[in-house]
mmCIF file with all atom_site columns, C-alpha atoms in Angstrom:
data_model
loop_
_atom_site.group_PDB
_atom_site.id
_atom_site.type_symbol
_atom_site.label_atom_id
_atom_site.label_alt_id
_atom_site.label_comp_id
_atom_site.label_asym_id
_atom_site.label_entity_id
_atom_site.label_seq_id
_atom_site.pdbx_PDB_ins_code
_atom_site.Cartn_x
_atom_site.Cartn_y
_atom_site.Cartn_z
_atom_site.occupancy
_atom_site.B_iso_or_equiv
_atom_site.pdbx_formal_charge
_atom_site.auth_seq_id
_atom_site.auth_comp_id
_atom_site.auth_asym_id
_atom_site.auth_atom_id
_atom_site.pdbx_PDB_model_num
ATOM 1   C CA . UNK A 1 1   ? 24.672  -98.692 2.645   1.00 0.00 ? 1   UNK A CA 1
ATOM 2   C CA . UNK A 1 2   ? 23.153  -95.843 0.639   1.00 0.00 ? 2   UNK A CA 1
ATOM 3   C CA . UNK A 1 3   ? 21.308  -98.330 -1.573  1.00 0.00 ? 3   UNK A CA 1
ATOM 4   C CA . UNK A 1 4   ? 19.791  -99.968 1.510   1.00 0.00 ? 4   UNK A CA 1
ATOM 5   C CA . UNK A 1 5   ? 18.625  -96.600 2.836   1.00 0.00 ? 5   UNK A CA 1
ATOM 6   C CA . UNK A 1 6   ? 17.141  -95.733 -0.544  1.00 0.00 ? 6   UNK A CA 1
ATOM 7   C CA . UNK A 1 7   ? 15.372  -99.073 -0.772  1.00 0.00 ? 7   UNK A CA 1
ATOM 8   C CA . UNK A 1 8   ? 13.923  -98.651 2.726   1.00 0.00 ? 8   UNK A CA 1
ATOM 9   C CA . UNK A 1 9   ? 12.767  -95.138 1.896   1.00 0.00 ? 9   UNK A CA 1
ATOM 10  C CA . UNK A 1 10  ? 11.142  -96.365 -1.306  1.00 0.00 ? 10  UNK A CA 1
ATOM 11  C CA . UNK A 1 11  ? 9.350   -99.134 0.574   1.00 0.00 ? 11  UNK A CA 1
ATOM 12  C CA . UNK A 1 12  ? 7.985   -96.626 3.074   1.00 0.00 ? 12  UNK A CA 1
ATOM 13  C CA . UNK A 1 13  ? 6.832   -94.311 0.303   1.00 0.00 ? 13  UNK A CA 1
ATOM 14  C CA . UNK A 1 14  ? 5.030   -97.165 -1.468  1.00 0.00 ? 14  UNK A CA 1
ATOM 15  C CA . UNK A 1 15  ? 3.430   -98.220 1.835   1.00 0.00 ? 15  UNK A CA 1
ATOM 16  C CA . UNK A 1 16  ? 1.975   -94.738 2.281   1.00 0.00 ? 16  UNK A CA 1
ATOM 17  C CA . UNK A 1 17  ? 0.223   -95.159 -1.087  1.00 0.00 ? 17  UNK A CA 1
ATOM 18  C CA . UNK A 1 18  ? -1.095  -98.715 -0.829  1.00 0.00 ? 18  UNK A CA 1
ATOM 19  C CA . UNK A 1 19  ? -3.144  -99.687 -3.844  1.00 0.00 ? 19  UNK A CA 1
ATOM 20  C CA . UNK A 1 20  ? -2.053  -96.543 -5.682  1.00 0.00 ? 20  UNK A CA 1
ATOM 21  C CA . UNK A 1 21  ? -4.015  -94.258 -3.362  1.00 0.00 ? 21  UNK A CA 1
ATOM 22  C CA . UNK A 1 22  ? -2.780  -92.184 -0.426  1.00 0.00 ? 22  UNK A CA 1
ATOM 23  C CA . UNK A 1 23  ? -3.591  -93.618 2.977   1.00 0.00 ? 23  UNK A CA 1
ATOM 24  C CA . UNK A 1 24  ? -4.807  -91.554 5.933   1.00 0.00 ? 24  UNK A CA 1
ATOM 25  C CA . UNK A 1 25  ? -1.319  -90.408 6.966   1.00 0.00 ? 25  UNK A CA 1
ATOM 26  C CA . UNK A 1 26  ? -0.379  -89.452 3.399   1.00 0.00 ? 26  UNK A CA 1
ATOM 27  C CA . UNK A 1 27  ? -3.664  -87.540 2.896   1.00 0.00 ? 27  UNK A CA 1
ATOM 28  C CA . UNK A 1 28  ? -2.835  -85.532 6.027   1.00 0.00 ? 28  UNK A CA 1
ATOM 29  C CA . UNK A 1 29  ? 0.733   -84.998 4.826   1.00 0.00 ? 29  UNK A CA 1
ATOM 30  C CA . UNK A 1 30  ? -0.522  -83.861 1.403   1.00 0.00 ? 30  UNK A CA 1
ATOM 31  C CA . UNK A 1 31  ? -2.610  -81.180 3.142   1.00 0.00 ? 31  UNK A CA 1
ATOM 32  C CA . UNK A 1 32  ? 0.512   -80.013 4.987   1.00 0.00 ? 32  UNK A CA 1
ATOM 33  C CA . UNK A 1 33  ? 2.438   -79.979 1.695   1.00 0.00 ? 33  UNK A CA 1
ATOM 34  C CA . UNK A 1 34  ? -0.345  -78.029 -0.029  1.00 0.00 ? 34  UNK A CA 1
ATOM 35  C CA . UNK A 1 35  ? -0.148  -75.366 2.685   1.00 0.00 ? 35  UNK A CA 1
ATOM 36  C CA . UNK A 1 36  ? 3.657   -75.348 2.645   1.00 0.00 ? 36  UNK A CA 1
ATOM 37  C CA . UNK A 1 37  ? 3.923   -75.175 -1.140  1.00 0.00 ? 37  UNK A CA 1
ATOM 38  C CA . UNK A 1 38  ? 1.359   -72.375 -1.432  1.00 0.00 ? 38  UNK A CA 1
ATOM 39  C CA . UNK A 1 39  ? 1.900   -70.224 1.643   1.00 0.00 ? 39  UNK A CA 1
ATOM 40  C CA . UNK A 1 40  ? 4.814   -71.647 3.543   1.00 0.00 ? 40  UNK A CA 1
ATOM 41  C CA . UNK A 1 41  ? 8.035   -69.879 4.339   1.00 0.00 ? 41  UNK A CA 1
ATOM 42  C CA . UNK A 1 42  ? 10.088  -71.926 1.861   1.00 0.00 ? 42  UNK A CA 1
ATOM 43  C CA . UNK A 1 43  ? 8.739   -72.204 -1.662  1.00 0.00 ? 43  UNK A CA 1
ATOM 44  C CA . UNK A 1 44  ? 10.479  -74.769 -3.839  1.00 0.00 ? 44  UNK A CA 1
ATOM 45  C CA . UNK A 1 45  ? 10.742  -73.731 -7.494  1.00 0.00 ? 45  UNK A CA 1
ATOM 46  C CA . UNK A 1 46  ? 9.099   -76.943 -8.751  1.00 0.00 ? 46  UNK A CA 1
ATOM 47  C CA . UNK A 1 47  ? 6.371   -77.008 -6.089  1.00 0.00 ? 47  UNK A CA 1
ATOM 48  C CA . UNK A 1 48  ? 2.800   -76.064 -6.904  1.00 0.00 ? 48  UNK A CA 1
ATOM 49  C CA . UNK A 1 49  ? -0.705  -76.586 -5.627  1.00 0.00 ? 49  UNK A CA 1
ATOM 50  C CA . UNK A 1 50  ? -3.438  -77.574 -8.049  1.00 0.00 ? 50  UNK A CA 1
ATOM 51  C CA . UNK A 1 51  ? -6.922  -76.493 -6.999  1.00 0.00 ? 51  UNK A CA 1
ATOM 52  C CA . UNK A 1 52  ? -9.822  -78.277 -8.647  1.00 0.00 ? 52  UNK A CA 1
ATOM 53  C CA . UNK A 1 53  ? -13.455 -78.921 -7.696  1.00 0.00 ? 53  UNK A CA 1
ATOM 54  C CA . UNK A 1 54  ? -14.212 -82.444 -6.520  1.00 0.00 ? 54  UNK A CA 1
ATOM 55  C CA . UNK A 1 55  ? -16.196 -84.353 -9.118  1.00 0.00 ? 55  UNK A CA 1
ATOM 56  C CA . UNK A 1 56  ? -18.807 -85.602 -6.664  1.00 0.00 ? 56  UNK A CA 1
ATOM 57  C CA . UNK A 1 57  ? -18.698 -83.159 -3.736  1.00 0.00 ? 57  UNK A CA 1
ATOM 58  C CA . UNK A 1 58  ? -18.022 -79.930 -5.602  1.00 0.00 ? 58  UNK A CA 1
ATOM 59  C CA . UNK A 1 59  ? -15.641 -78.945 -2.805  1.00 0.00 ? 59  UNK A CA 1
ATOM 60  C CA . UNK A 1 60  ? -12.366 -77.325 -3.727  1.00 0.00 ? 60  UNK A CA 1
ATOM 61  C CA . UNK A 1 61  ? -9.494  -79.812 -3.536  1.00 0.00 ? 61  UNK A CA 1
ATOM 62  C CA . UNK A 1 62  ? -5.894  -78.664 -3.129  1.00 0.00 ? 62  UNK A CA 1
ATOM 63  C CA . UNK A 1 63  ? -3.257  -81.125 -4.322  1.00 0.00 ? 63  UNK A CA 1
ATOM 64  C CA . UNK A 1 64  ? 0.502   -80.576 -3.946  1.00 0.00 ? 64  UNK A CA 1
ATOM 65  C CA . UNK A 1 65  ? 2.316   -81.427 -7.173  1.00 0.00 ? 65  UNK A CA 1
ATOM 66  C CA . UNK A 1 66  ? 5.714   -80.993 -8.771  1.00 0.00 ? 66  UNK A CA 1
ATOM 67  C CA . UNK A 1 67  ? 5.841   -78.999 -11.988 1.00 0.00 ? 67  UNK A CA 1
ATOM 68  C CA . UNK A 1 68  ? 8.075   -80.198 -14.806 1.00 0.00 ? 68  UNK A CA 1
ATOM 69  C CA . UNK A 1 69  ? 9.197   -77.207 -16.853 1.00 0.00 ? 69  UNK A CA 1
ATOM 70  C CA . UNK A 1 70  ? 10.125  -78.328 -20.373 1.00 0.00 ? 70  UNK A CA 1
ATOM 71  C CA . UNK A 1 71  ? 10.854  -75.969 -23.266 1.00 0.00 ? 71  UNK A CA 1
ATOM 72  C CA . UNK A 1 72  ? 9.480   -73.026 -21.307 1.00 0.00 ? 72  UNK A CA 1
ATOM 73  C CA . UNK A 1 73  ? 6.135   -74.718 -20.632 1.00 0.00 ? 73  UNK A CA 1
ATOM 74  C CA . UNK A 1 74  ? 4.739   -76.133 -17.396 1.00 0.00 ? 74  UNK A CA 1
ATOM 75  C CA . UNK A 1 75  ? 3.604   -79.752 -17.184 1.00 0.00 ? 75  UNK A CA 1
ATOM 76  C CA . UNK A 1 76  ? 1.922   -81.862 -14.502 1.00 0.00 ? 76  UNK A CA 1
ATOM 77  C CA . UNK A 1 77  ? 2.284   -85.635 -14.178 1.00 0.00 ? 77  UNK A CA 1
ATOM 78  C CA . UNK A 1 78  ? 0.166   -88.067 -12.184 1.00 0.00 ? 78  UNK A CA 1
ATOM 79  C CA . UNK A 1 79  ? 2.601   -90.457 -10.499 1.00 0.00 ? 79  UNK A CA 1
ATOM 80  C CA . UNK A 1 80  ? -0.387  -92.593 -9.440  1.00 0.00 ? 80  UNK A CA 1
ATOM 81  C CA . UNK A 1 81  ? -1.767  -92.965 -12.956 1.00 0.00 ? 81  UNK A CA 1
ATOM 82  C CA . UNK A 1 82  ? -5.196  -92.210 -14.409 1.00 0.00 ? 82  UNK A CA 1
ATOM 83  C CA . UNK A 1 83  ? -7.047  -93.314 -11.264 1.00 0.00 ? 83  UNK A CA 1
ATOM 84  C CA . UNK A 1 84  ? -5.645  -90.499 -9.101  1.00 0.00 ? 84  UNK A CA 1
ATOM 85  C CA . UNK A 1 85  ? -8.408  -88.355 -7.643  1.00 0.00 ? 85  UNK A CA 1
ATOM 86  C CA . UNK A 1 86  ? -7.059  -85.100 -9.030  1.00 0.00 ? 86  UNK A CA 1
ATOM 87  C CA . UNK A 1 87  ? -6.872  -86.573 -12.549 1.00 0.00 ? 87  UNK A CA 1
ATOM 88  C CA . UNK A 1 88  ? -10.521 -87.643 -12.398 1.00 0.00 ? 88  UNK A CA 1
ATOM 89  C CA . UNK A 1 89  ? -11.513 -84.271 -10.906 1.00 0.00 ? 89  UNK A CA 1
ATOM 90  C CA . UNK A 1 90  ? -9.700  -82.406 -13.704 1.00 0.00 ? 90  UNK A CA 1
ATOM 91  C CA . UNK A 1 91  ? -11.459 -84.557 -16.309 1.00 0.00 ? 91  UNK A CA 1
ATOM 92  C CA . UNK A 1 92  ? -14.846 -83.804 -14.717 1.00 0.00 ? 92  UNK A CA 1
ATOM 93  C CA . UNK A 1 93  ? -13.995 -80.074 -14.718 1.00 0.00 ? 93  UNK A CA 1
ATOM 94  C CA . UNK A 1 94  ? -13.176 -80.117 -18.423 1.00 0.00 ? 94  UNK A CA 1
ATOM 95  C CA . UNK A 1 95  ? -9.502  -79.487 -17.674 1.00 0.00 ? 95  UNK A CA 1
ATOM 96  C CA . UNK A 1 96  ? -10.211 -76.240 -15.790 1.00 0.00 ? 96  UNK A CA 1
ATOM 97  C CA . UNK A 1 97  ? -8.327  -75.659 -12.546 1.00 0.00 ? 97  UNK A CA 1
ATOM 98  C CA . UNK A 1 98  ? -6.286  -73.121 -10.607 1.00 0.00 ? 98  UNK A CA 1
ATOM 99  C CA . UNK A 1 99  ? -2.519  -73.432 -10.190 1.00 0.00 ? 99  UNK A CA 1
ATOM 100 C CA . UNK A 1 100 ? -0.713  -71.806 -7.268  1.00 0.00 ? 100 UNK A CA 1
ATOM 101 C CA . UNK A 1 101 ? 3.016   -71.561 -7.805  1.00 0.00 ? 101 UNK A CA 1
ATOM 102 C CA . UNK A 1 102 ? 5.680   -69.154 -6.629  1.00 0.00 ? 102 UNK A CA 1
ATOM 103 C CA . UNK A 1 103 ? 3.205   -66.979 -4.739  1.00 0.00 ? 103 UNK A CA 1
ATOM 104 C CA . UNK A 1 104 ? 0.930   -66.596 -7.783  1.00 0.00 ? 104 UNK A CA 1
ATOM 105 C CA . UNK A 1 105 ? -2.563  -68.007 -8.207  1.00 0.00 ? 105 UNK A CA 1
ATOM 106 C CA . UNK A 1 106 ? -3.875  -68.318 -11.759 1.00 0.00 ? 106 UNK A CA 1
ATOM 107 C CA . UNK A 1 107 ? -6.644  -69.979 -13.706 1.00 0.00 ? 107 UNK A CA 1
ATOM 108 C CA . UNK A 1 108 ? -5.401  -72.689 -16.055 1.00 0.00 ? 108 UNK A CA 1
ATOM 109 C CA . UNK A 1 109 ? -6.586  -75.405 -18.380 1.00 0.00 ? 109 UNK A CA 1
ATOM 110 C CA . UNK A 1 110 ? -4.792  -78.749 -18.320 1.00 0.00 ? 110 UNK A CA 1
ATOM 111 C CA . UNK A 1 111 ? -4.371  -80.212 -21.799 1.00 0.00 ? 111 UNK A CA 1
ATOM 112 C CA . UNK A 1 112 ? -3.388  -83.880 -22.146 1.00 0.00 ? 112 UNK A CA 1
ATOM 113 C CA . UNK A 1 113 ? 0.009   -84.405 -23.770 1.00 0.00 ? 113 UNK A CA 1
ATOM 114 C CA . UNK A 1 114 ? 0.054   -87.174 -26.416 1.00 0.00 ? 114 UNK A CA 1
ATOM 115 C CA . UNK A 1 115 ? 1.920   -90.302 -25.271 1.00 0.00 ? 115 UNK A CA 1
ATOM 116 C CA . UNK A 1 116 ? 4.568   -89.937 -27.979 1.00 0.00 ? 116 UNK A CA 1
ATOM 117 C CA . UNK A 1 117 ? 5.527   -86.482 -26.619 1.00 0.00 ? 117 UNK A CA 1
ATOM 118 C CA . UNK A 1 118 ? 5.739   -87.419 -22.926 1.00 0.00 ? 118 UNK A CA 1
ATOM 119 C CA . UNK A 1 119 ? 9.315   -88.760 -22.604 1.00 0.00 ? 119 UNK A CA 1
ATOM 120 C CA . UNK A 1 120 ? 11.091  -85.381 -22.114 1.00 0.00 ? 120 UNK A CA 1
ATOM 121 C CA . UNK A 1 121 ? 8.409   -84.317 -19.634 1.00 0.00 ? 121 UNK A CA 1
ATOM 122 C CA . UNK A 1 122 ? 8.718   -87.556 -17.660 1.00 0.00 ? 122 UNK A CA 1
ATOM 123 C CA . UNK A 1 123 ? 12.513  -87.248 -17.581 1.00 0.00 ? 123 UNK A CA 1
ATOM 124 C CA . UNK A 1 124 ? 12.273  -83.705 -16.196 1.00 0.00 ? 124 UNK A CA 1
ATOM 125 C CA . UNK A 1 125 ? 9.521   -84.733 -13.760 1.00 0.00 ? 125 UNK A CA 1
ATOM 126 C CA . UNK A 1 126 ? 11.685  -87.515 -12.348 1.00 0.00 ? 126 UNK A CA 1
ATOM 127 C CA . UNK A 1 127 ? 14.523  -85.009 -11.904 1.00 0.00 ? 127 UNK A CA 1
ATOM 128 C CA . UNK A 1 128 ? 12.410  -82.504 -9.932  1.00 0.00 ? 128 UNK A CA 1
ATOM 129 C CA . UNK A 1 129 ? 10.117  -84.964 -8.099  1.00 0.00 ? 129 UNK A CA 1
ATOM 130 C CA . UNK A 1 130 ? 12.311  -87.571 -6.385  1.00 0.00 ? 130 UNK A CA 1
ATOM 131 C CA . UNK A 1 131 ? 9.306   -88.668 -4.307  1.00 0.00 ? 131 UNK A CA 1
ATOM 132 C CA . UNK A 1 132 ? 7.716   -90.060 -7.477  1.00 0.00 ? 132 UNK A CA 1
ATOM 133 C CA . UNK A 1 133 ? 10.594  -92.430 -8.198  1.00 0.00 ? 133 UNK A CA 1
ATOM 134 C CA . UNK A 1 134 ? 9.480   -95.173 -5.761  1.00 0.00 ? 134 UNK A CA 1
ATOM 135 C CA . UNK A 1 135 ? 6.090   -95.295 -7.491  1.00 0.00 ? 135 UNK A CA 1
ATOM 136 C CA . UNK A 1 136 ? 7.473   -95.327 -11.024 1.00 0.00 ? 136 UNK A CA 1
ATOM 137 C CA . UNK A 1 137 ? 10.507  -97.546 -10.483 1.00 0.00 ? 137 UNK A CA 1
ATOM 138 C CA . UNK A 1 138 ? 12.882  -95.408 -12.553 1.00 0.00 ? 138 UNK A CA 1
ATOM 139 C CA . UNK A 1 139 ? 14.919  -92.239 -12.208 1.00 0.00 ? 139 UNK A CA 1
ATOM 140 C CA . UNK A 1 140 ? 15.711  -89.345 -14.530 1.00 0.00 ? 140 UNK A CA 1
ATOM 141 C CA . UNK A 1 141 ? 18.613  -91.284 -16.078 1.00 0.00 ? 141 UNK A CA 1
ATOM 142 C CA . UNK A 1 142 ? 16.372  -94.150 -17.227 1.00 0.00 ? 142 UNK A CA 1
ATOM 143 C CA . UNK A 1 143 ? 16.632  -95.184 -20.868 1.00 0.00 ? 143 UNK A CA 1
ATOM 144 C CA . UNK A 1 144 ? 14.088  -93.730 -23.286 1.00 0.00 ? 144 UNK A CA 1
ATOM 145 C CA . UNK A 1 145 ? 12.489  -97.169 -23.713 1.00 0.00 ? 145 UNK A CA 1
ATOM 146 C CA . UNK A 1 146 ? 11.608  -97.310 -20.002 1.00 0.00 ? 146 UNK A CA 1
ATOM 147 C CA . UNK A 1 147 ? 10.146  -93.808 -20.128 1.00 0.00 ? 147 UNK A CA 1
ATOM 148 C CA . UNK A 1 148 ? 8.119   -94.671 -23.247 1.00 0.00 ? 148 UNK A CA 1
ATOM 149 C CA . UNK A 1 149 ? 6.561   -97.562 -21.315 1.00 0.00 ? 149 UNK A CA 1
ATOM 150 C CA . UNK A 1 150 ? 5.660   -95.155 -18.500 1.00 0.00 ? 150 UNK A CA 1
ATOM 151 C CA . UNK A 1 151 ? 4.313   -92.639 -21.017 1.00 0.00 ? 151 UNK A CA 1
ATOM 152 C CA . UNK A 1 152 ? 1.670   -95.133 -22.107 1.00 0.00 ? 152 UNK A CA 1
ATOM 153 C CA . UNK A 1 153 ? 0.140   -95.329 -18.629 1.00 0.00 ? 153 UNK A CA 1
ATOM 154 C CA . UNK A 1 154 ? 0.807   -92.007 -16.895 1.00 0.00 ? 154 UNK A CA 1
ATOM 155 C CA . UNK A 1 155 ? -1.353  -88.955 -17.530 1.00 0.00 ? 155 UNK A CA 1
ATOM 156 C CA . UNK A 1 156 ? 0.734   -85.904 -18.456 1.00 0.00 ? 156 UNK A CA 1
ATOM 157 C CA . UNK A 1 157 ? -0.782  -82.446 -18.856 1.00 0.00 ? 157 UNK A CA 1
ATOM 158 C CA . UNK A 1 158 ? 0.440   -79.203 -20.369 1.00 0.00 ? 158 UNK A CA 1
ATOM 159 C CA . UNK A 1 159 ? -0.573  -76.176 -18.302 1.00 0.00 ? 159 UNK A CA 1
ATOM 160 C CA . UNK A 1 160 ? -2.070  -73.385 -20.415 1.00 0.00 ? 160 UNK A CA 1
ATOM 161 C CA . UNK A 1 161 ? -3.601  -70.091 -19.281 1.00 0.00 ? 161 UNK A CA 1
ATOM 162 C CA . UNK A 1 162 ? -7.364  -70.290 -19.075 1.00 0.00 ? 162 UNK A CA 1
ATOM 163 C CA . UNK A 1 163 ? -10.507 -69.600 -17.140 1.00 0.00 ? 163 UNK A CA 1
ATOM 164 C CA . UNK A 1 164 ? -10.385 -71.773 -14.014 1.00 0.00 ? 164 UNK A CA 1
ATOM 165 C CA . UNK A 1 165 ? -13.467 -72.866 -12.144 1.00 0.00 ? 165 UNK A CA 1
#
């Protein structure tokens, strides 16, 4: 029974991101999450909001993300791959962004993590971001080989202090 519920939930989650992009309902829900994560009454320890200027509009975009803390450092993962809007916006901004987490707002630079160093980050990410599992097809207990395959296609960034834009 639990497996059926999980499978149905995963199907719904994938449907909200048809073609690897959030649909209208999910874009609205992401705005709610961004507000909730940044200013809401219940802040989750792994929840953050990444603020980055849109590459074509220049408008500030706020994206709710889960932070994977590994070895005392923060990391961000794009569950939708390199085509995700925030990934392209970060690239256009030279890695500069603002991260809001735990009631703090700070300028950061996102540095790409080499593919061969991504497995521990992906494992932690899958543990703290269960909503990503339907998109990636694995959980935090996946074998290293499966995570290495994911590491080749998923952007992973190390968050470092910096001058945001």
